[in-house]
């Protein structure tokens, strides 16, 4: 079973700040997905990355897949309170990381 | 986008009773659905894969006789928690994989809103 490590585990920042969070594994991902989950709701798919070195943008969110396809990062520019939530990465075998709890203070 | 619904949103039941949770894909057909459990402040743990027209595949450590899964149609899977105990209290989430492309292969799954189960 592929282990997915996410870091940091918790992050609390002020509105307007930038942040980067990570998803790492010791083995290669065939594909990797990022989700955001709000309390009491199911996860919502943000992006799927497949190709090493791939960069995808979703408004203020930038997702990068490592060249070796063993890691991925999510960068949020000018964070807003609406970005608050649990950010999860998952592999194609439906294994999830433990998640990153992000809190953006107004 | 693809929509998955769950019913009920929350349920409270007494210890020893059984509870059924429904998962529906509303605007697409899903030959495969997945059931997860999530404890507070923890990640999702895959419990089982539900296959339309065949038996579900359970993850290691998940009791198939306790968590009964039925996937009778391409849009509906049900999870029944039998003889529920307080330790079964959790957030249960289903997801459905939308098959796409000529090869019928999709990397993406869509999640339902979850069902909060509390066993007293």
Coordinates of N, CA and C in Angstrom, one line a residue:
Chain A
X1 N 0.8 -1.2 0.0 CA 0.0 0.0 0.0 C 0.9 1.2 0.0
X2 N 0.6 2.1 -0.9 CA 1.4 3.4 -1.0 C 1.0 4.3 0.1
X3 N 2.0 4.8 0.8 CA 1.8 5.7 1.9 C 1.9 7.2 1.4
X4 N 0.9 8.0 1.7 CA 0.9 9.4 1.3 C 1.1 10.2 2.5
X5 N 2.1 11.1 2.5 CA 2.4 12.0 3.6 C 2.1 13.4 3.2
X6 N 1.3 14.0 4.0 CA 0.9 15.4 3.7 C 1.5 16.3 4.8
X7 N 1.9 17.5 4.4 CA 2.5 18.4 5.4 C 2.2 19.9 4.9
X8 N 2.1 20.8 5.9 CA 2.0 20.5 7.3 C 0.7 19.9 7.6
X9 N 0.5 19.4 8.8 CA -0.7 18.8 9.2 C -1.8 19.9 9.5
X10 N -1.3 21.0 10.1 CA -2.2 22.1 10.4 C -1.6 23.4 10.0
X11 N -2.4 24.4 9.5 CA -1.9 25.6 9.0 C -2.9 26.7 9.3
X12 N -2.5 27.7 10.0 CA -3.4 28.9 10.3 C -2.7 30.1 9.8
X13 N -3.4 30.8 8.9 CA -2.8 32.0 8.3 C -3.8 33.1 8.2
X14 N -3.2 34.3 7.9 CA -4.1 35.5 7.8 C -4.5 35.6 6.4
X15 N -5.7 36.2 6.2 CA -6.2 36.4 4.8 C -5.2 37.3 4.1
X16 N -5.0 36.9 2.8 CA -4.1 37.6 1.9 C -2.7 37.0 1.8
X17 N -2.4 36.1 2.8 CA -1.1 35.5 2.7 C -1.1 34.3 1.7
X18 N 0.2 34.0 1.3 CA 0.3 32.8 0.4 C 0.8 31.6 1.2
X19 N 0.5 30.5 0.6 CA 0.9 29.2 1.3 C 1.2 28.1 0.3
X20 N 2.0 27.2 0.8 CA 2.2 26.0 0.0 C 2.2 24.8 0.9
X21 N 1.5 23.7 0.4 CA 1.4 22.5 1.2 C 1.8 21.4 0.3
X22 N 2.1 20.2 0.9 CA 2.7 19.2 0.1 C 2.1 17.8 0.3
X23 N 2.3 16.9 -0.7 CA 1.9 15.5 -0.6 C 3.0 14.7 -1.2
X24 N 3.5 13.8 -0.3 CA 4.7 13.1 -0.7 C 4.5 11.6 -0.6
X25 N 5.3 10.9 -1.4 CA 5.3 9.4 -1.3 C 6.6 8.9 -1.6
X26 N 7.0 7.7 -1.1 CA 8.2 7.1 -1.5 C 8.1 6.3 -2.8
X27 N 6.9 6.2 -3.3 CA 6.8 5.4 -4.5 C 6.0 6.3 -5.5
X28 N 6.1 5.9 -6.8 CA 5.5 6.7 -7.9 C 4.0 6.6 -7.9
X29 N 3.4 7.8 -8.1 CA 2.0 7.9 -8.4 C 1.7 7.7 -9.8
X30 N 0.7 6.9 -10.1 CA 0.2 6.8 -11.5 C -0.6 8.0 -11.8
X31 N -1.3 8.5 -10.8 CA -2.1 9.7 -10.9 C -2.3 10.2 -9.4
X32 N -2.5 11.5 -9.3 CA -2.7 12.0 -7.9 C -3.9 13.0 -8.0
X33 N -4.7 13.0 -7.0 CA -5.8 13.9 -6.9 C -5.7 14.8 -5.6
X34 N -6.2 16.0 -5.8 CA -6.3 16.9 -4.6 C -7.8 17.1 -4.4
X35 N -8.2 17.1 -3.1 CA -9.6 17.4 -2.8 C -9.6 18.4 -1.7
X36 N -10.7 19.1 -1.5 CA -11.0 19.9 -0.4 C -12.3 19.5 0.3
X37 N -12.2 19.4 1.6 CA -13.4 18.9 2.3 C -13.7 19.9 3.4
X38 N -15.0 20.3 3.5 CA -15.4 21.2 4.5 C -16.1 20.4 5.6
X39 N -16.2 20.9 6.8 CA -16.8 20.1 7.9 C -18.2 19.6 7.6
X40 N -18.4 18.3 7.8 CA -19.8 17.8 7.6 C -20.1 17.6 6.1
X41 N -19.2 17.7 5.3 CA -19.5 17.5 3.8 C -18.5 16.5 3.2
X42 N -18.8 16.0 2.1 CA -17.9 15.1 1.4 C -16.8 15.9 0.7
X43 N -15.7 15.2 0.4 CA -14.6 15.9 -0.4 C -15.0 16.3 -1.8
X44 N -14.5 17.4 -2.2 CA -14.7 17.9 -3.6 C -13.4 17.9 -4.3
X45 N -13.5 17.3 -5.5 CA -12.3 17.2 -6.3 C -11.8 18.5 -6.8
X46 N -10.6 18.8 -6.6 CA -10.0 20.1 -7.1 C -9.3 19.8 -8.4
X47 N -8.4 18.8 -8.5 CA -7.6 18.6 -9.7 C -7.1 17.2 -9.7
X48 N -6.8 16.7 -10.9 CA -6.1 15.4 -11.1 C -4.8 15.7 -11.9
X49 N -3.7 15.2 -11.4 CA -2.5 15.4 -12.2 C -1.9 14.0 -12.5
X50 N -1.4 13.9 -13.7 CA -1.0 12.6 -14.2 C 0.4 12.6 -14.7
X51 N 0.8 13.7 -15.4 CA 2.1 13.7 -16.0 C 3.2 14.4 -15.1
X52 N 4.4 13.8 -15.0 CA 5.4 14.4 -14.2 C 5.8 15.8 -14.7
X53 N 5.9 16.7 -13.7 CA 6.2 18.1 -14.0 C 5.0 18.9 -14.4
X54 N 3.8 18.3 -14.4 CA 2.6 19.0 -14.8 C 2.3 20.1 -13.8
X55 N 1.8 21.2 -14.3 CA 1.3 22.3 -13.5 C -0.1 22.6 -13.9
X56 N -1.0 22.7 -12.9 CA -2.4 23.1 -13.2 C -2.8 24.2 -12.3
X57 N -3.6 25.1 -12.9 CA -4.0 26.2 -12.1 C -5.6 26.3 -12.0
X58 N -6.0 26.6 -10.8 CA -7.5 26.7 -10.6 C -7.7 28.0 -9.8
X59 N -7.9 29.1 -10.6 CA -8.0 30.4 -10.0 C -6.7 30.7 -9.2
X60 N -6.8 30.8 -7.8 CA -5.7 31.2 -7.0 C -4.9 30.0 -6.6
X61 N -5.3 28.8 -7.0 CA -4.6 27.6 -6.6 C -3.8 27.1 -7.7
X62 N -2.5 26.7 -7.4 CA -1.6 26.2 -8.4 C -1.1 24.8 -7.9
X63 N -1.3 23.8 -8.7 CA -1.0 22.4 -8.4 C 0.2 22.0 -9.2
X64 N 1.2 21.4 -8.6 CA 2.4 21.0 -9.3 C 2.6 19.5 -9.0
X65 N 2.9 18.7 -10.0 CA 3.3 17.3 -9.9 C 4.8 17.2 -10.1
X66 N 5.5 16.5 -9.2 CA 6.9 16.4 -9.3 C 7.3 15.7 -10.6
X67 N 8.5 16.0 -11.0 CA 9.0 15.3 -12.2 C 9.0 13.8 -12.1
X68 N 9.4 13.3 -10.9 CA 9.5 11.9 -10.7 C 8.1 11.3 -10.3
X69 N 7.1 12.1 -10.2 CA 5.7 11.7 -9.9 C 5.7 11.0 -8.5
X70 N 6.5 11.5 -7.6 CA 6.4 11.0 -6.2 C 6.0 12.1 -5.2
X71 N 5.7 13.3 -5.7 CA 5.3 14.4 -4.8 C 4.5 15.4 -5.6
X72 N 3.8 16.1 -4.8 CA 2.9 17.2 -5.4 C 2.8 18.3 -4.4
X73 N 2.6 19.5 -4.9 CA 2.4 20.7 -4.1 C 1.2 21.4 -4.5
X74 N 0.6 22.1 -3.5 CA -0.5 23.0 -3.8 C -0.2 24.4 -3.2
X75 N -0.2 25.4 -4.1 CA 0.2 26.7 -3.7 C -1.1 27.6 -3.8
X76 N -1.4 28.3 -2.7 CA -2.6 29.2 -2.7 C -2.1 30.6 -2.6
X77 N -2.5 31.4 -3.5 CA -2.1 32.8 -3.6 C -3.2 33.7 -2.9
X78 N -2.8 34.6 -2.1 CA -3.7 35.5 -1.4 C -4.9 34.7 -0.9
X79 N -4.6 33.9 0.1 CA -5.6 33.1 0.7 C -6.8 33.9 1.2
X80 N -8.0 33.3 1.1 CA -9.2 33.9 1.6 C -9.9 33.0 2.6
X81 N -10.7 33.5 3.5 CA -11.4 32.7 4.5 C -12.2 31.5 3.8
X82 N -12.6 31.7 2.6 CA -13.3 30.6 1.9 C -12.5 29.4 1.5
X83 N -11.1 29.6 1.7 CA -10.2 28.5 1.4 C -10.1 27.6 2.6
X84 N -10.6 28.0 3.7 CA -10.6 27.1 4.9 C -11.2 25.8 4.6
X85 N -10.4 24.7 5.1 CA -10.9 23.4 4.9 C -9.8 22.4 5.1
X86 N -10.2 21.1 4.9 CA -9.2 20.0 4.9 C -8.8 19.7 3.5
X87 N -7.6 19.7 3.2 CA -7.1 19.4 1.9 C -6.4 18.0 1.9
X88 N -7.0 17.2 1.0 CA -6.6 15.8 0.9 C -6.0 15.5 -0.4
X89 N -4.9 14.7 -0.4 CA -4.4 14.1 -1.6 C -4.7 12.6 -1.6
X90 N -4.9 12.1 -2.8 CA -5.2 10.7 -3.0 C -4.5 10.1 -4.2
X91 N -4.2 8.8 -4.2 CA -3.7 8.2 -5.4 C -4.8 7.5 -6.1
X92 N -4.4 6.9 -7.2 CA -5.4 6.2 -8.1 C -6.0 5.0 -7.4
X93 N -5.4 4.5 -6.4 CA -5.9 3.3 -5.7 C -6.8 3.7 -4.5
X94 N -7.1 5.0 -4.4 CA -8.1 5.5 -3.4 C -7.5 5.5 -2.0
X95 N -6.2 5.6 -1.9 CA -5.5 5.8 -0.7 C -5.4 7.3 -0.4
X96 N -5.8 7.8 0.7 CA -5.8 9.2 1.0 C -4.7 9.5 2.0
X97 N -4.1 10.7 1.9 CA -3.2 11.2 2.9 C -4.1 11.6 4.1
X98 N -3.4 12.0 5.2 CA -4.1 12.3 6.4 C -4.7 13.7 6.3
X99 N -4.3 14.5 5.3 CA -4.9 15.8 5.1 C -4.2 16.9 5.8
X100 N -4.5 18.1 5.3 CA -3.9 19.3 5.8 C -5.1 20.2 6.2
X101 N -5.2 20.6 7.5 CA -6.2 21.4 7.9 C -5.8 22.9 7.8
X102 N -6.5 23.6 6.9 CA -6.1 25.0 6.7 C -7.2 25.9 7.3
X103 N -6.7 26.9 8.0 CA -7.6 27.9 8.5 C -7.1 29.3 8.1
X104 N -8.0 30.0 7.4 CA -7.6 31.4 7.0 C -8.4 32.4 7.8
X105 N -7.7 33.2 8.5 CA -8.4 34.1 9.4 C -8.7 35.4 8.7
X106 N -9.9 36.0 8.8 CA -10.2 37.2 8.1 C -9.5 38.4 8.7
Chain B
X1 N -21.1 19.2 -13.4 CA -20.3 18.0 -13.0 C -21.1 16.9 -12.4
X2 N -20.5 15.7 -12.2 CA -21.3 14.6 -11.7 C -21.7 14.8 -10.3
X3 N -22.9 14.4 -10.0 CA -23.5 14.6 -8.6 C -23.8 13.3 -8.0
X4 N -23.4 13.2 -6.7 CA -23.7 12.0 -5.9 C -24.4 12.4 -4.7
X5 N -25.5 11.7 -4.4 CA -26.3 12.1 -3.2 C -26.2 10.9 -2.2
X6 N -26.4 11.2 -1.0 CA -26.5 10.2 0.1 C -27.8 10.5 0.9
X7 N -28.3 9.4 1.4 CA -29.5 9.6 2.3 C -29.5 8.5 3.3
X8 N -29.7 8.8 4.6 CA -29.9 10.2 5.1 C -28.7 11.0 5.3
X9 N -28.8 12.2 5.6 CA -27.7 13.1 5.9 C -27.1 12.8 7.3
X10 N -28.0 12.4 8.2 CA -27.6 12.1 9.5 C -28.6 11.1 10.1
X11 N -28.2 10.3 11.0 CA -29.1 9.3 11.6 C -28.5 9.0 13.0
X12 N -29.5 8.9 13.9 CA -29.2 8.5 15.3 C -29.9 7.2 15.5
X13 N -29.2 6.1 16.0 CA -29.9 4.9 16.2 C -29.4 4.3 17.5
X14 N -30.2 3.3 18.0 CA -29.8 2.7 19.3 C -28.9 1.5 19.0
X15 N -28.1 1.2 20.0 CA -27.2 0.1 19.9 C -27.9 -1.2 19.6
X16 N -27.4 -2.0 18.7 CA -28.1 -3.2 18.3 C -29.0 -3.2 17.1
X17 N -29.3 -2.0 16.7 CA -30.2 -1.9 15.5 C -29.4 -1.8 14.3
X18 N -30.0 -1.9 13.1 CA -29.3 -1.8 11.8 C -29.7 -0.5 11.1
X19 N -28.8 0.1 10.4 CA -29.1 1.3 9.7 C -28.6 1.2 8.2
X20 N -29.5 1.6 7.3 CA -29.2 1.6 5.9 C -28.9 3.0 5.4
X21 N -27.8 3.1 4.6 CA -27.4 4.4 4.0 C -27.4 4.2 2.5
X22 N -28.0 5.1 1.8 CA -28.1 5.0 0.3 C -27.1 6.0 -0.3
X23 N -26.6 5.6 -1.4 CA -25.7 6.4 -2.2 C -26.2 6.3 -3.7
X24 N -26.5 7.5 -4.3 CA -27.0 7.5 -5.6 C -26.1 8.4 -6.5
X25 N -25.9 8.0 -7.7 CA -25.3 8.8 -8.7 C -26.4 9.4 -9.5
X26 N -26.6 10.7 -9.5 CA -27.8 11.4 -10.0 C -27.8 11.6 -11.5
X27 N -26.6 11.8 -12.1 CA -26.6 12.2 -13.5 C -25.6 11.4 -14.3
X28 N -25.2 10.2 -13.8 CA -24.3 9.4 -14.5 C -24.5 7.9 -14.0
X29 N -24.0 7.0 -14.7 CA -24.0 5.6 -14.3 C -22.7 5.2 -13.7
X30 N -22.7 4.5 -12.6 CA -21.5 4.2 -11.9 C -21.5 2.7 -11.7
X31 N -20.7 2.0 -12.4 CA -20.5 0.5 -12.2 C -19.8 0.3 -10.9
X32 N -19.1 1.3 -10.4 CA -18.3 1.1 -9.2 C -18.5 2.3 -8.3
X33 N -18.9 1.9 -7.1 CA -19.0 2.9 -6.0 C -18.1 2.5 -4.8
X34 N -17.8 3.5 -4.0 CA -16.8 3.2 -2.9 C -17.4 3.8 -1.6
X35 N -17.2 3.0 -0.5 CA -17.7 3.5 0.8 C -16.5 3.7 1.7
X36 N -16.5 4.9 2.3 CA -15.4 5.3 3.2 C -16.0 5.6 4.6
X37 N -15.1 5.6 5.6 CA -15.5 6.0 6.9 C -14.5 7.1 7.3
X38 N -15.0 8.1 8.0 CA -14.1 9.1 8.5 C -14.4 9.5 9.9
X39 N -13.4 9.3 10.8 CA -13.5 9.7 12.2 C -13.1 11.2 12.3
X40 N -13.6 11.8 13.4 CA -13.3 13.3 13.5 C -11.8 13.6 13.4
X41 N -11.6 14.6 12.6 CA -10.2 15.1 12.4 C -9.3 14.1 11.8
X42 N -9.8 13.1 11.1 CA -9.0 12.1 10.5 C -9.3 12.1 9.0
X43 N -8.5 11.3 8.3 CA -8.7 11.2 6.8 C -9.8 10.2 6.5
X44 N -10.0 10.0 5.2 CA -11.0 9.0 4.8 C -10.3 7.6 4.7
X45 N -11.0 6.6 5.2 CA -10.5 5.3 5.1 C -11.5 4.4 4.2
X46 N -10.9 3.9 3.2 CA -11.7 3.1 2.3 C -12.2 1.8 3.0
X47 N -13.5 1.6 3.0 CA -14.0 0.4 3.6 C -14.2 -0.7 2.6
X48 N -14.8 -0.4 1.5 CA -15.2 -1.4 0.5 C -15.4 -0.8 -0.9
X49 N -15.3 -1.6 -1.9 CA -15.6 -1.2 -3.2 C -16.9 -1.9 -3.6
X50 N -17.9 -1.2 -4.1 CA -19.2 -1.8 -4.4 C -19.3 -1.9 -5.9
X51 N -19.5 -3.1 -6.4 CA -19.5 -3.4 -7.8 C -21.0 -3.8 -8.2
X52 N -21.5 -3.1 -9.2 CA -22.8 -3.4 -9.7 C -23.0 -4.8 -10.2
X53 N -23.9 -5.5 -9.6 CA -24.2 -6.9 -10.0 C -23.3 -7.9 -9.5
X54 N -22.4 -7.6 -8.6 CA -21.5 -8.6 -8.0 C -21.2 -8.2 -6.6
X55 N -20.5 -9.1 -5.9 CA -20.2 -8.9 -4.5 C -19.2 -7.7 -4.3
X56 N -19.4 -7.1 -3.2 CA -18.4 -6.0 -2.9 C -17.1 -6.5 -2.5
X57 N -16.1 -5.7 -2.6 CA -14.7 -6.1 -2.2 C -14.4 -5.3 -1.0
X58 N -14.1 -5.9 0.1 CA -13.9 -5.3 1.4 C -12.4 -5.1 1.6
X59 N -12.0 -4.0 2.3 CA -10.6 -3.7 2.7 C -10.3 -4.6 3.9
X60 N -9.1 -4.8 4.1 CA -8.6 -5.6 5.2 C -9.1 -5.0 6.5
X61 N -9.6 -5.8 7.4 CA -10.1 -5.3 8.7 C -11.5 -4.9 8.7
X62 N -12.2 -4.9 7.6 CA -13.6 -4.4 7.5 C -14.5 -5.7 7.5
X63 N -15.4 -5.8 8.5 CA -16.2 -7.0 8.5 C -17.3 -7.0 7.5
X64 N -17.3 -7.9 6.6 CA -18.3 -7.8 5.5 C -19.7 -8.2 6.0
X65 N -19.8 -9.0 7.1 CA -21.1 -9.4 7.7 C -21.7 -8.3 8.5
X66 N -20.9 -7.3 8.9 CA -21.4 -6.2 9.7 C -21.7 -5.0 8.8
X67 N -21.0 -4.8 7.7 CA -21.2 -3.7 6.8 C -21.6 -4.3 5.5
X68 N -23.0 -4.5 5.3 CA -23.5 -5.1 4.1 C -23.7 -4.1 3.0
X69 N -23.1 -4.5 1.9 CA -23.2 -3.6 0.7 C -24.0 -4.2 -0.4
X70 N -24.9 -3.5 -1.0 CA -25.6 -3.9 -2.1 C -25.6 -2.9 -3.2
X71 N -25.3 -3.3 -4.4 CA -25.2 -2.4 -5.6 C -26.0 -3.0 -6.7
X72 N -27.3 -2.7 -6.5 CA -28.3 -3.4 -7.3 C -28.5 -2.8 -8.7
X73 N -28.2 -1.5 -8.8 CA -28.3 -0.8 -10.1 C -27.1 0.1 -10.4
X74 N -27.1 0.6 -11.6 CA -26.0 1.4 -12.0 C -26.0 2.8 -11.3
X75 N -27.0 3.1 -10.5 CA -27.1 4.4 -9.9 C -27.3 4.3 -8.4
X76 N -27.3 3.2 -7.8 CA -27.6 3.0 -6.4 C -26.8 2.0 -5.7
X77 N -26.1 2.4 -4.6 CA -25.4 1.4 -3.8 C -25.9 1.7 -2.3
X78 N -26.1 0.6 -1.5 CA -26.5 0.8 -0.2 C -25.5 0.2 0.8
X79 N -25.3 0.8 1.9 CA -24.5 0.3 3.0 C -25.4 0.1 4.2
X80 N -25.4 -1.1 4.7 CA -26.2 -1.4 5.9 C -25.3 -1.7 7.1
X81 N -25.3 -0.9 8.1 CA -24.5 -1.2 9.3 C -25.4 -2.1 10.2
X82 N -25.1 -3.3 10.4 CA -25.9 -4.2 11.1 C -25.4 -4.3 12.6
X83 N -26.4 -4.5 13.5 CA -26.1 -4.5 14.9 C -25.1 -3.4 15.3
X84 N -25.5 -2.2 15.1 CA -24.6 -1.1 15.3 C -24.2 -0.9 16.8
X85 N -23.0 -0.5 17.0 CA -22.5 -0.3 18.3 C -22.0 1.2 18.3
X86 N -21.8 1.8 19.5 CA -21.3 3.1 19.6 C -20.0 3.4 18.8
X87 N -19.2 2.4 18.8 CA -17.9 2.6 18.1 C -18.1 2.6 16.6
X88 N -19.3 2.3 16.1 CA -19.6 2.5 14.6 C -19.9 3.9 14.3
X89 N -20.1 4.7 15.3 CA -20.5 6.1 15.1 C -19.3 6.8 14.3
X90 N -19.7 7.4 13.2 CA -18.7 7.9 12.3 C -19.4 8.7 11.2
X91 N -18.6 9.3 10.3 CA -19.1 9.9 9.1 C -18.8 9.0 7.9
X92 N -19.9 8.5 7.3 CA -19.8 7.6 6.2 C -20.0 8.3 4.9
X93 N -19.0 8.1 4.0 CA -19.1 8.9 2.7 C -19.0 7.9 1.6
X94 N -19.8 8.1 0.6 CA -19.7 7.2 -0.6 C -19.1 8.0 -1.8
X95 N -18.6 7.4 -2.7 CA -18.2 8.0 -4.0 C -18.5 7.1 -5.1
X96 N -18.5 7.7 -6.3 CA -18.8 7.0 -7.5 C -17.8 7.4 -8.6
X97 N -17.4 6.4 -9.3 CA -16.4 6.6 -10.4 C -17.2 6.7 -11.7
X98 N -17.0 7.9 -12.4 CA -17.7 8.0 -13.6 C -16.8 7.5 -14.7
X99 N -17.2 6.5 -15.4 CA -16.4 6.0 -16.5 C -16.4 6.9 -17.7
X100 N -15.2 7.2 -18.2 CA -15.2 8.1 -19.3 C -14.2 7.5 -20.4
X101 N -14.4 8.0 -21.6 CA -13.5 7.7 -22.7 C -13.9 6.3 -23.3
X102 N -13.3 6.0 -24.4 CA -13.6 4.8 -25.1 C -13.2 3.6 -24.3
X103 N -12.1 3.8 -23.5 CA -11.6 2.7 -22.7 C -12.3 2.5 -21.5
X104 N -13.3 3.4 -21.2 CA -14.1 3.2 -20.0 C -13.2 3.5 -18.7
X105 N -12.2 4.2 -18.8 CA -11.3 4.4 -17.7 C -11.4 5.9 -17.2
X106 N -11.6 6.0 -16.0 CA -11.6 7.4 -15.4 C -10.8 7.4 -14.1
X107 N -10.0 8.4 -14.0 CA -9.2 8.6 -12.7 C -10.0 9.3 -11.6
X108 N -11.2 9.8 -12.0 CA -11.9 10.7 -11.0 C -13.0 10.0 -10.4
X109 N -13.2 10.4 -9.1 CA -14.4 9.9 -8.4 C -15.1 11.1 -7.8
X110 N -16.4 11.0 -7.6 CA -17.2 12.1 -7.1 C -17.8 11.6 -5.8
X111 N -17.7 12.5 -4.8 CA -18.1 12.1 -3.5 C -19.5 12.6 -3.1
X112 N -20.2 11.8 -2.3 CA -21.5 12.2 -1.8 C -21.2 13.2 -0.6
X113 N -22.3 13.8 -0.1 CA -22.1 14.7 1.0 C -21.9 14.1 2.4
X114 N -22.0 12.8 2.4 CA -21.7 12.1 3.7 C -23.0 11.8 4.6
X115 N -22.9 10.9 5.4 CA -23.9 10.5 6.4 C -23.3 10.4 7.8
X116 N -23.8 11.2 8.7 CA -23.3 11.2 10.0 C -24.1 10.2 10.8
X117 N -23.5 9.1 11.3 CA -24.2 8.1 12.1 C -23.7 8.2 13.5
X118 N -24.7 8.3 14.4 CA -24.5 8.3 15.8 C -25.2 7.1 16.4
X119 N -24.5 6.3 17.1 CA -25.1 5.1 17.7 C -25.1 5.3 19.3
X120 N -26.3 5.3 19.9 CA -26.4 5.6 21.3 C -26.5 4.3 22.1

